[in-house]
PDB file of C-alpha atoms in Angstrom:
ATOM      1  CA  MET C   1      91.693   6.508  93.223  1.00  0.00           C
ATOM      2  CA  GLU C   2      91.101   7.293  96.872  1.00  0.00           C
ATOM      3  CA  TRP C   3      89.963   4.669  99.316  1.00  0.00           C
ATOM      4  CA  ASN C   4      87.170   6.054 101.452  1.00  0.00           C
ATOM      5  CA  ASN C   5      86.808   3.271 104.029  1.00  0.00           C
ATOM      6  CA  ALA C   6      83.464   2.268 102.536  1.00  0.00           C
ATOM      7  CA  ASN C   7      81.729  -0.800 103.929  1.00  0.00           C
ATOM      8  CA  LEU C   8      82.357  -3.555 101.395  1.00  0.00           C
ATOM      9  CA  GLY C   9      79.546  -5.709 102.755  1.00  0.00           C
ATOM     10  CA  TYR C  10      81.327  -8.460 104.646  1.00  0.00           C
ATOM     11  CA  ASN C  11      78.791 -11.201 105.414  1.00  0.00           C
ATOM     12  CA  ASN C  12      75.940  -8.962 104.265  1.00  0.00           C
ATOM     13  CA  ILE C  13      73.364 -10.090 101.725  1.00  0.00           C
ATOM     14  CA  THR C  14      71.090  -7.491 100.165  1.00  0.00           C
ATOM     15  CA  ILE C  15      67.632  -8.842  99.450  1.00  0.00           C
ATOM     16  CA  ILE C  16      65.590  -7.158  96.730  1.00  0.00           C
ATOM     17  CA  SER C  17      62.044  -8.374  96.113  1.00  0.00           C
ATOM     18  CA  GLY C  18      62.833 -11.629  97.868  1.00  0.00           C
ATOM     19  CA  VAL C  19      65.862 -12.343  95.651  1.00  0.00           C
ATOM     20  CA  LYS C  20      69.294 -12.723  97.203  1.00  0.00           C
ATOM     21  CA  GLU C  21      71.776 -10.455  95.432  1.00  0.00           C
ATOM     22  CA  PRO C  22      75.311 -11.736  94.740  1.00  0.00           C
ATOM     23  CA  ILE C  23      78.007 -10.566  97.126  1.00  0.00           C
ATOM     24  CA  ILE C  24      81.767 -10.266  96.729  1.00  0.00           C
ATOM     25  CA  GLN C  25      83.949 -11.287  99.652  1.00  0.00           C
ATOM     26  CA  ASN C  26      87.535 -10.111 100.052  1.00  0.00           C
ATOM     27  CA  LEU C  27      89.834 -13.115 100.375  1.00  0.00           C
ATOM     28  CA  PHE C  28      93.311 -12.664 101.923  1.00  0.00           C
ATOM     29  CA  PRO C  29      93.229  -8.838 101.797  1.00  0.00           C
ATOM     30  CA  ILE C  30      96.270  -6.687 102.586  1.00  0.00           C
ATOM     31  CA  PRO C  31      95.592  -4.731 105.799  1.00  0.00           C
ATOM     32  CA  ILE C  32      96.309  -1.000 105.818  1.00  0.00           C
ATOM     33  CA  TYR C  33      96.019   0.049 109.463  1.00  0.00           C
ATOM     34  CA  MET C  34      95.060   3.723 109.902  1.00  0.00           C
ATOM     35  CA  SER C  35      95.172   5.720 113.097  1.00  0.00           C
ATOM     36  CA  ASN C  36      95.823   9.274 114.274  1.00  0.00           C
ATOM     37  CA  ILE C  37      97.875  10.652 117.126  1.00  0.00           C
ATOM     38  CA  ASP C  38      94.873  12.899 117.902  1.00  0.00           C
ATOM     39  CA  ARG C  39      96.884  15.777 119.322  1.00  0.00           C
ATOM     40  CA  PRO C  40      98.977  18.641 117.975  1.00  0.00           C
ATOM     41  CA  PHE C  41     102.686  17.927 117.806  1.00  0.00           C
ATOM     42  CA  THR C  42     104.536  19.795 120.544  1.00  0.00           C
ATOM     43  CA  LYS C  43     106.844  22.718 119.869  1.00  0.00           C
ATOM     44  CA  GLN C  44     109.803  20.593 120.995  1.00  0.00           C
ATOM     45  CA  GLU C  45     108.863  17.759 118.627  1.00  0.00           C
ATOM     46  CA  LEU C  46     108.457  20.094 115.651  1.00  0.00           C
ATOM     47  CA  GLN C  47     111.699  21.939 116.379  1.00  0.00           C
ATOM     48  CA  PHE C  48     113.525  18.627 116.535  1.00  0.00           C
ATOM     49  CA  VAL C  49     111.991  17.544 113.192  1.00  0.00           C
ATOM     50  CA  ASP C  50     112.999  20.835 111.557  1.00  0.00           C
ATOM     51  CA  ASN C  51     116.541  20.577 112.925  1.00  0.00           C
ATOM     52  CA  GLN C  52     117.011  17.022 111.664  1.00  0.00           C
ATOM     53  CA  LYS C  53     116.616  18.248 108.096  1.00  0.00           C
ATOM     54  CA  ASN C  54     120.172  19.570 108.460  1.00  0.00           C
ATOM     55  CA  HIS C  55     121.436  16.039 109.161  1.00  0.00           C
ATOM     56  CA  CYS C  56     120.194  14.100 106.159  1.00  0.00           C
ATOM     57  CA  THR C  57     121.495  11.943 103.366  1.00  0.00           C
ATOM     58  CA  LYS C  58     120.269  11.755  99.783  1.00  0.00           C
ATOM     59  CA  ASN C  59     117.675   9.089  99.070  1.00  0.00           C
ATOM     60  CA  GLN C  60     116.291   8.047  95.696  1.00  0.00           C
ATOM     61  CA  GLY C  61     114.056  11.021  94.934  1.00  0.00           C
ATOM     62  CA  ASN C  62     114.142  12.811  98.300  1.00  0.00           C
ATOM     63  CA  ILE C  63     116.219  12.905 101.524  1.00  0.00           C
ATOM     64  CA  ASN C  64     116.108  11.103 104.869  1.00  0.00           C
ATOM     65  CA  THR C  65     117.927  11.397 108.188  1.00  0.00           C
ATOM     66  CA  LYS C  66     121.333   9.833 108.737  1.00  0.00           C
ATOM     67  CA  ASP C  67     120.028   8.736 112.125  1.00  0.00           C
ATOM     68  CA  ASN C  68     118.084   5.541 111.411  1.00  0.00           C
ATOM     69  CA  TYR C  69     117.052   5.069 115.050  1.00  0.00           C
ATOM     70  CA  ILE C  70     115.335   8.423 115.382  1.00  0.00           C
ATOM     71  CA  LEU C  71     112.563   7.163 117.694  1.00  0.00           C
ATOM     72  CA  ASN C  72     115.193   6.535 120.381  1.00  0.00           C
ATOM     73  CA  LYS C  73     115.666  10.283 120.783  1.00  0.00           C
ATOM     74  CA  LYS C  74     114.203  11.839 123.946  1.00  0.00           C
ATOM     75  CA  GLU C  75     112.303  14.390 121.856  1.00  0.00           C
ATOM     76  CA  PHE C  76     110.223  11.547 120.395  1.00  0.00           C
ATOM     77  CA  LYS C  77     109.556   9.765 123.686  1.00  0.00           C
ATOM     78  CA  ASN C  78     105.777  10.297 123.596  1.00  0.00           C
ATOM     79  CA  ILE C  79     105.531   9.664 119.866  1.00  0.00           C
ATOM     80  CA  LYS C  80     107.292   6.336 120.367  1.00  0.00           C
ATOM     81  CA  LYS C  81     104.752   5.416 123.063  1.00  0.00           C
ATOM     82  CA  PHE C  82     101.924   6.111 120.612  1.00  0.00           C
ATOM     83  CA  ILE C  83     103.554   4.006 117.878  1.00  0.00           C
ATOM     84  CA  ASP C  84     104.368   1.171 120.316  1.00  0.00           C
ATOM     85  CA  LYS C  85     100.725   1.103 121.376  1.00  0.00           C
ATOM     86  CA  SER C  86      99.606   1.068 117.731  1.00  0.00           C
ATOM     87  CA  CYS C  87     101.977  -1.829 116.992  1.00  0.00           C
ATOM     88  CA  GLN C  88     100.409  -3.886 119.753  1.00  0.00           C
ATOM     89  CA  ASP C  89      96.922  -3.006 118.501  1.00  0.00           C
ATOM     90  CA  TYR C  90      97.905  -4.107 114.970  1.00  0.00           C
ATOM     91  CA  LEU C  91      99.346  -7.328 116.386  1.00  0.00           C
ATOM     92  CA  LYS C  92      96.191  -8.094 118.358  1.00  0.00           C
ATOM     93  CA  LYS C  93      93.594  -7.198 115.740  1.00  0.00           C
ATOM     94  CA  ILE C  94      95.302  -8.260 112.506  1.00  0.00           C
ATOM     95  CA  ILE C  95      97.977 -10.880 113.228  1.00  0.00           C
ATOM     96  CA  SER C  96      96.241 -12.241 116.346  1.00  0.00           C
ATOM     97  CA  PRO C  97      99.033 -14.607 117.487  1.00  0.00           C
ATOM     98  CA  LYS C  98      98.414 -17.460 119.893  1.00  0.00           C
ATOM     99  CA  ASN C  99     101.839 -17.206 121.496  1.00  0.00           C
ATOM    100  CA  ASN C 100     102.821 -14.302 123.726  1.00  0.00           C
ATOM    101  CA  ILE C 101     104.821 -12.275 121.208  1.00  0.00           C
ATOM    102  CA  GLU C 102     105.153  -8.574 120.514  1.00  0.00           C
ATOM    103  CA  LEU C 103     106.115  -6.230 117.697  1.00  0.00           C
ATOM    104  CA  TYR C 104     109.027  -3.965 118.514  1.00  0.00           C
ATOM    105  CA  ILE C 105     110.394  -1.069 116.486  1.00  0.00           C
ATOM    106  CA  THR C 106     113.740  -1.754 114.839  1.00  0.00           C
ATOM    107  CA  GLN C 107     114.850   1.133 112.618  1.00  0.00           C
ATOM    108  CA  SER C 108     113.140   4.520 112.281  1.00  0.00           C
ATOM    109  CA  TRP C 109     113.956   7.649 110.292  1.00  0.00           C
ATOM    110  CA  LEU C 110     112.546  10.933 108.976  1.00  0.00           C
ATOM    111  CA  ASN C 111     111.798  11.616 105.296  1.00  0.00           C
ATOM    112  CA  TYR C 112     111.670  15.080 103.701  1.00  0.00           C
ATOM    113  CA  THR C 113     110.098  15.531 100.273  1.00  0.00           C
ATOM    114  CA  GLU C 114     110.000  18.906  98.522  1.00  0.00           C
ATOM    115  CA  LYS C 115     108.059  20.050  95.459  1.00  0.00           C
ATOM    116  CA  ASN C 116     108.980  17.988  92.359  1.00  0.00           C
ATOM    117  CA  GLN C 117     110.672  15.333  94.507  1.00  0.00           C
ATOM    118  CA  TYR C 118     109.343  11.807  94.999  1.00  0.00           C
ATOM    119  CA  HIS C 119     109.864   8.628  97.016  1.00  0.00           C
ATOM    120  CA  HIS C 120     110.794   5.652  94.851  1.00  0.00           C
ATOM    121  CA  ARG C 121     108.756   2.461  94.678  1.00  0.00           C
ATOM    122  CA  HIS C 122     109.953   0.089  97.388  1.00  0.00           C
ATOM    123  CA  SER C 123     109.133  -2.356 100.168  1.00  0.00           C
ATOM    124  CA  HIS C 124     110.854  -3.015 103.519  1.00  0.00           C
ATOM    125  CA  PRO C 125     112.902  -6.240 103.807  1.00  0.00           C
ATOM    126  CA  ASN C 126     113.862  -7.689 107.217  1.00  0.00           C
ATOM    127  CA  SER C 127     110.715  -6.297 108.803  1.00  0.00           C
ATOM    128  CA  VAL C 128     107.268  -7.655 109.694  1.00  0.00           C
ATOM    129  CA  VAL C 129     105.137  -4.505 109.757  1.00  0.00           C
ATOM    130  CA  SER C 130     106.196  -1.060 108.548  1.00  0.00           C
ATOM    131  CA  GLY C 131     104.571   2.281 109.221  1.00  0.00           C
ATOM    132  CA  VAL C 132     104.572   5.997 108.473  1.00  0.00           C
ATOM    133  CA  LEU C 133     103.575   8.880 110.745  1.00  0.00           C
ATOM    134  CA  TYR C 134     103.034  12.235 109.023  1.00  0.00           C
ATOM    135  CA  PHE C 135     104.237  15.516 110.526  1.00  0.00           C
ATOM    136  CA  ASN C 136     103.540  17.811 107.600  1.00  0.00           C
ATOM    137  CA  CYS C 137     101.459  17.080 104.534  1.00  0.00           C
ATOM    138  CA  ASP C 138      98.886  18.665 102.278  1.00  0.00           C
ATOM    139  CA  LYS C 139      95.790  16.486 102.066  1.00  0.00           C
ATOM    140  CA  LYS C 140      95.010  17.828  98.601  1.00  0.00           C
ATOM    141  CA  ASN C 141      98.384  16.966  97.077  1.00  0.00           C
ATOM    142  CA  ASN C 142     100.134  14.477  99.379  1.00  0.00           C
ATOM    143  CA  LYS C 143      99.261  10.814  98.913  1.00  0.00           C
ATOM    144  CA  ILE C 144     100.808   7.404  99.439  1.00  0.00           C
ATOM    145  CA  LYS C 145     100.385   4.882  96.626  1.00  0.00           C
ATOM    146  CA  PHE C 146     100.349   1.103  97.118  1.00  0.00           C
ATOM    147  CA  SER C 147     100.956  -1.371  94.293  1.00  0.00           C
ATOM    148  CA  ASN C 148      99.345  -4.736  93.696  1.00  0.00           C
ATOM    149  CA  SER C 149     101.879  -7.560  94.020  1.00  0.00           C
ATOM    150  CA  LYS C 150     100.173  -9.909  91.550  1.00  0.00           C
ATOM    151  CA  GLY C 151     102.858  -9.164  88.950  1.00  0.00           C
ATOM    152  CA  TYR C 152     102.635  -9.966  85.245  1.00  0.00           C
ATOM    153  CA  GLN C 153      99.134 -10.372  83.807  1.00  0.00           C
ATOM    154  CA  GLN C 154      98.935 -12.285  80.535  1.00  0.00           C
ATOM    155  CA  ILE C 155      95.352 -11.185  79.926  1.00  0.00           C
ATOM    156  CA  LYS C 156      94.552  -7.597  80.861  1.00  0.00           C
ATOM    157  CA  PRO C 157      91.341  -5.969  79.578  1.00  0.00           C
ATOM    158  CA  GLU C 158      90.790  -2.215  79.592  1.00  0.00           C
ATOM    159  CA  ILE C 159      89.010  -1.138  82.772  1.00  0.00           C
ATOM    160  CA  ASP C 160      85.815   0.904  82.765  1.00  0.00           C
ATOM    161  CA  GLN C 161      85.542   1.599  86.503  1.00  0.00           C
ATOM    162  CA  TYR C 162      88.448   0.905  88.845  1.00  0.00           C
ATOM    163  CA  ASN C 163      87.890  -0.828  92.179  1.00  0.00           C
ATOM    164  CA  ILE C 164      89.962  -2.667  94.792  1.00  0.00           C
ATOM    165  CA  TRP C 165      89.822  -5.917  92.784  1.00  0.00           C
ATOM    166  CA  ASN C 166      90.914  -4.721  89.342  1.00  0.00           C
ATOM    167  CA  SER C 167      93.345  -1.903  90.231  1.00  0.00           C
ATOM    168  CA  ASP C 168      97.119  -2.173  89.956  1.00  0.00           C
ATOM    169  CA  THR C 169      97.582   0.726  92.395  1.00  0.00           C
ATOM    170  CA  TRP C 170      95.547   2.414  95.101  1.00  0.00           C
ATOM    171  CA  TRP C 171      96.273   5.619  96.966  1.00  0.00           C
ATOM    172  CA  PHE C 172      95.272   7.305 100.205  1.00  0.00           C
ATOM    173  CA  ALA C 173      95.117  11.033 100.921  1.00  0.00           C
ATOM    174  CA  LEU C 174      97.137  12.041 103.995  1.00  0.00           C
ATOM    175  CA  GLU C 175      97.037  14.583 106.789  1.00  0.00           C
ATOM    176  CA  ALA C 176      99.339  15.610 109.641  1.00  0.00           C
ATOM    177  CA  GLY C 177      99.125  13.300 112.655  1.00  0.00           C
ATOM    178  CA  GLN C 178      97.991  10.317 110.593  1.00  0.00           C
ATOM    179  CA  LEU C 179      99.642   6.922 111.064  1.00  0.00           C
ATOM    180  CA  LEU C 180      99.569   4.142 108.472  1.00  0.00           C
ATOM    181  CA  MET C 181     100.856   0.616 109.127  1.00  0.00           C
ATOM    182  CA  PHE C 182     101.020  -2.288 106.673  1.00  0.00           C
ATOM    183  CA  PRO C 183     102.854  -5.572 105.993  1.00  0.00           C
ATOM    184  CA  SER C 184     106.459  -4.691 105.147  1.00  0.00           C
ATOM    185  CA  SER C 185     106.301  -6.644 101.883  1.00  0.00           C
ATOM    186  CA  THR C 186     103.672  -4.223 100.537  1.00  0.00           C
ATOM    187  CA  THR C 187     105.118  -2.171  97.684  1.00  0.00           C
ATOM    188  CA  HIS C 188     104.507   1.566  98.001  1.00  0.00           C
ATOM    189  CA  GLN C 189     105.744   4.906  96.712  1.00  0.00           C
ATOM    190  CA  VAL C 190     105.180   8.664  96.622  1.00  0.00           C
ATOM    191  CA  ASP C 191     104.638  10.192  93.200  1.00  0.00           C
ATOM    192  CA  THR C 192     106.297  13.472  92.223  1.00  0.00           C
ATOM    193  CA  LYS C 193     105.162  15.947  94.840  1.00  0.00           C
ATOM    194  CA  LYS C 194     102.963  18.926  94.034  1.00  0.00           C
ATOM    195  CA  GLY C 195     102.387  21.926  96.300  1.00  0.00           C
ATOM    196  CA  ASN C 196     104.951  24.117  98.038  1.00  0.00           C
ATOM    197  CA  ASN C 197     104.938  22.532 101.488  1.00  0.00           C
ATOM    198  CA  THR C 198     107.651  20.134 102.686  1.00  0.00           C
ATOM    199  CA  ARG C 199     106.172  16.689 103.155  1.00  0.00           C
ATOM    200  CA  ILE C 200     107.668  15.275 106.378  1.00  0.00           C
ATOM    201  CA  SER C 201     107.115  11.727 107.551  1.00  0.00           C
ATOM    202  CA  LEU C 202     108.556   9.362 110.137  1.00  0.00           C
ATOM    203  CA  ALA C 203     108.957   5.809 108.832  1.00  0.00           C
ATOM    204  CA  PHE C 204     109.740   2.714 110.880  1.00  0.00           C
ATOM    205  CA  ASN C 205     110.157  -1.046 110.686  1.00  0.00           C
ATOM    206  CA  THR C 206     109.299  -3.723 113.234  1.00  0.00           C
ATOM    207  CA  PHE C 207     110.082  -7.310 114.094  1.00  0.00           C
ATOM    208  CA  TYR C 208     108.792 -10.026 116.390  1.00  0.00           C
ATOM    209  CA  LYS C 209     110.028 -10.602 119.923  1.00  0.00           C
ATOM    210  CA  GLY C 210     109.072 -13.839 121.645  1.00  0.00           C
ATOM    211  CA  THR C 211     108.442 -17.414 120.531  1.00  0.00           C
ATOM    212  CA  ILE C 212     106.928 -18.100 117.119  1.00  0.00           C
ATOM    213  CA  GLY C 213     105.621 -21.502 116.050  1.00  0.00           C
ATOM    214  CA  LEU C 214     105.418 -24.726 118.014  1.00  0.00           C
ATOM    215  CA  ASN C 215     108.175 -26.969 119.322  1.00  0.00           C
ATOM    216  CA  SER C 216     106.065 -30.082 118.637  1.00  0.00           C
ATOM    217  CA  ASN C 217     105.585 -29.057 114.993  1.00  0.00           C
ATOM    218  CA  LEU C 218     109.297 -28.346 114.531  1.00  0.00           C
ATOM    219  CA  THR C 219     108.405 -24.705 113.711  1.00  0.00           C
ATOM    220  CA  GLU C 220     109.553 -23.089 116.940  1.00  0.00           C
ATOM    221  CA  LEU C 221     111.599 -19.898 116.567  1.00  0.00           C
ATOM    222  CA  ILE C 222     112.702 -18.020 119.690  1.00  0.00           C
ATOM    223  CA  LEU C 223     113.454 -14.361 119.027  1.00  0.00           C
TER     224      LEU C 223
END
């Protein structure tokens, strides 16, 4: 099921023949931040990505780079600037902290997924917000799937039409240059890959820098 960024009608009431129609509000939703680098990757960036495939370790279902601080490389200088800017935008629009704090990138690495490979279901501990930037993907076949964290359901009826309230999983189609960011606790995966292209993505974690909480409330944490 592909999310199409449809307007879900926040604070909107549709009136038909003078009757107010019921509305459904999303309460405590999980934010999936989507952006795009909006430029072609440079020849130097792509050559570096291709070369790093020779310096990988086996992951569960695919491979990833041994270098887990890949955004510190000079070849990714401008890509890191774009991701840093996106982190601050996420912080401002979604977390909206009162204190002067920032999100900084901790670890970062490249993932390579070939036909019939996959990326196991997982989340990202010791991180606040995680993200993925795509270098090579086939929009028709390459997706990222997120799982609902509600866990065991004692009562579970058969579903006629799936939506964001009754679904256990939800996926997004992907394209090169696209960036997704989400809370690091959000469980996600890549199903067994179809198509002959190599799916290449850059994943990263973040953490807070600054002062969180209040001294007077005994919640202050200086990072």
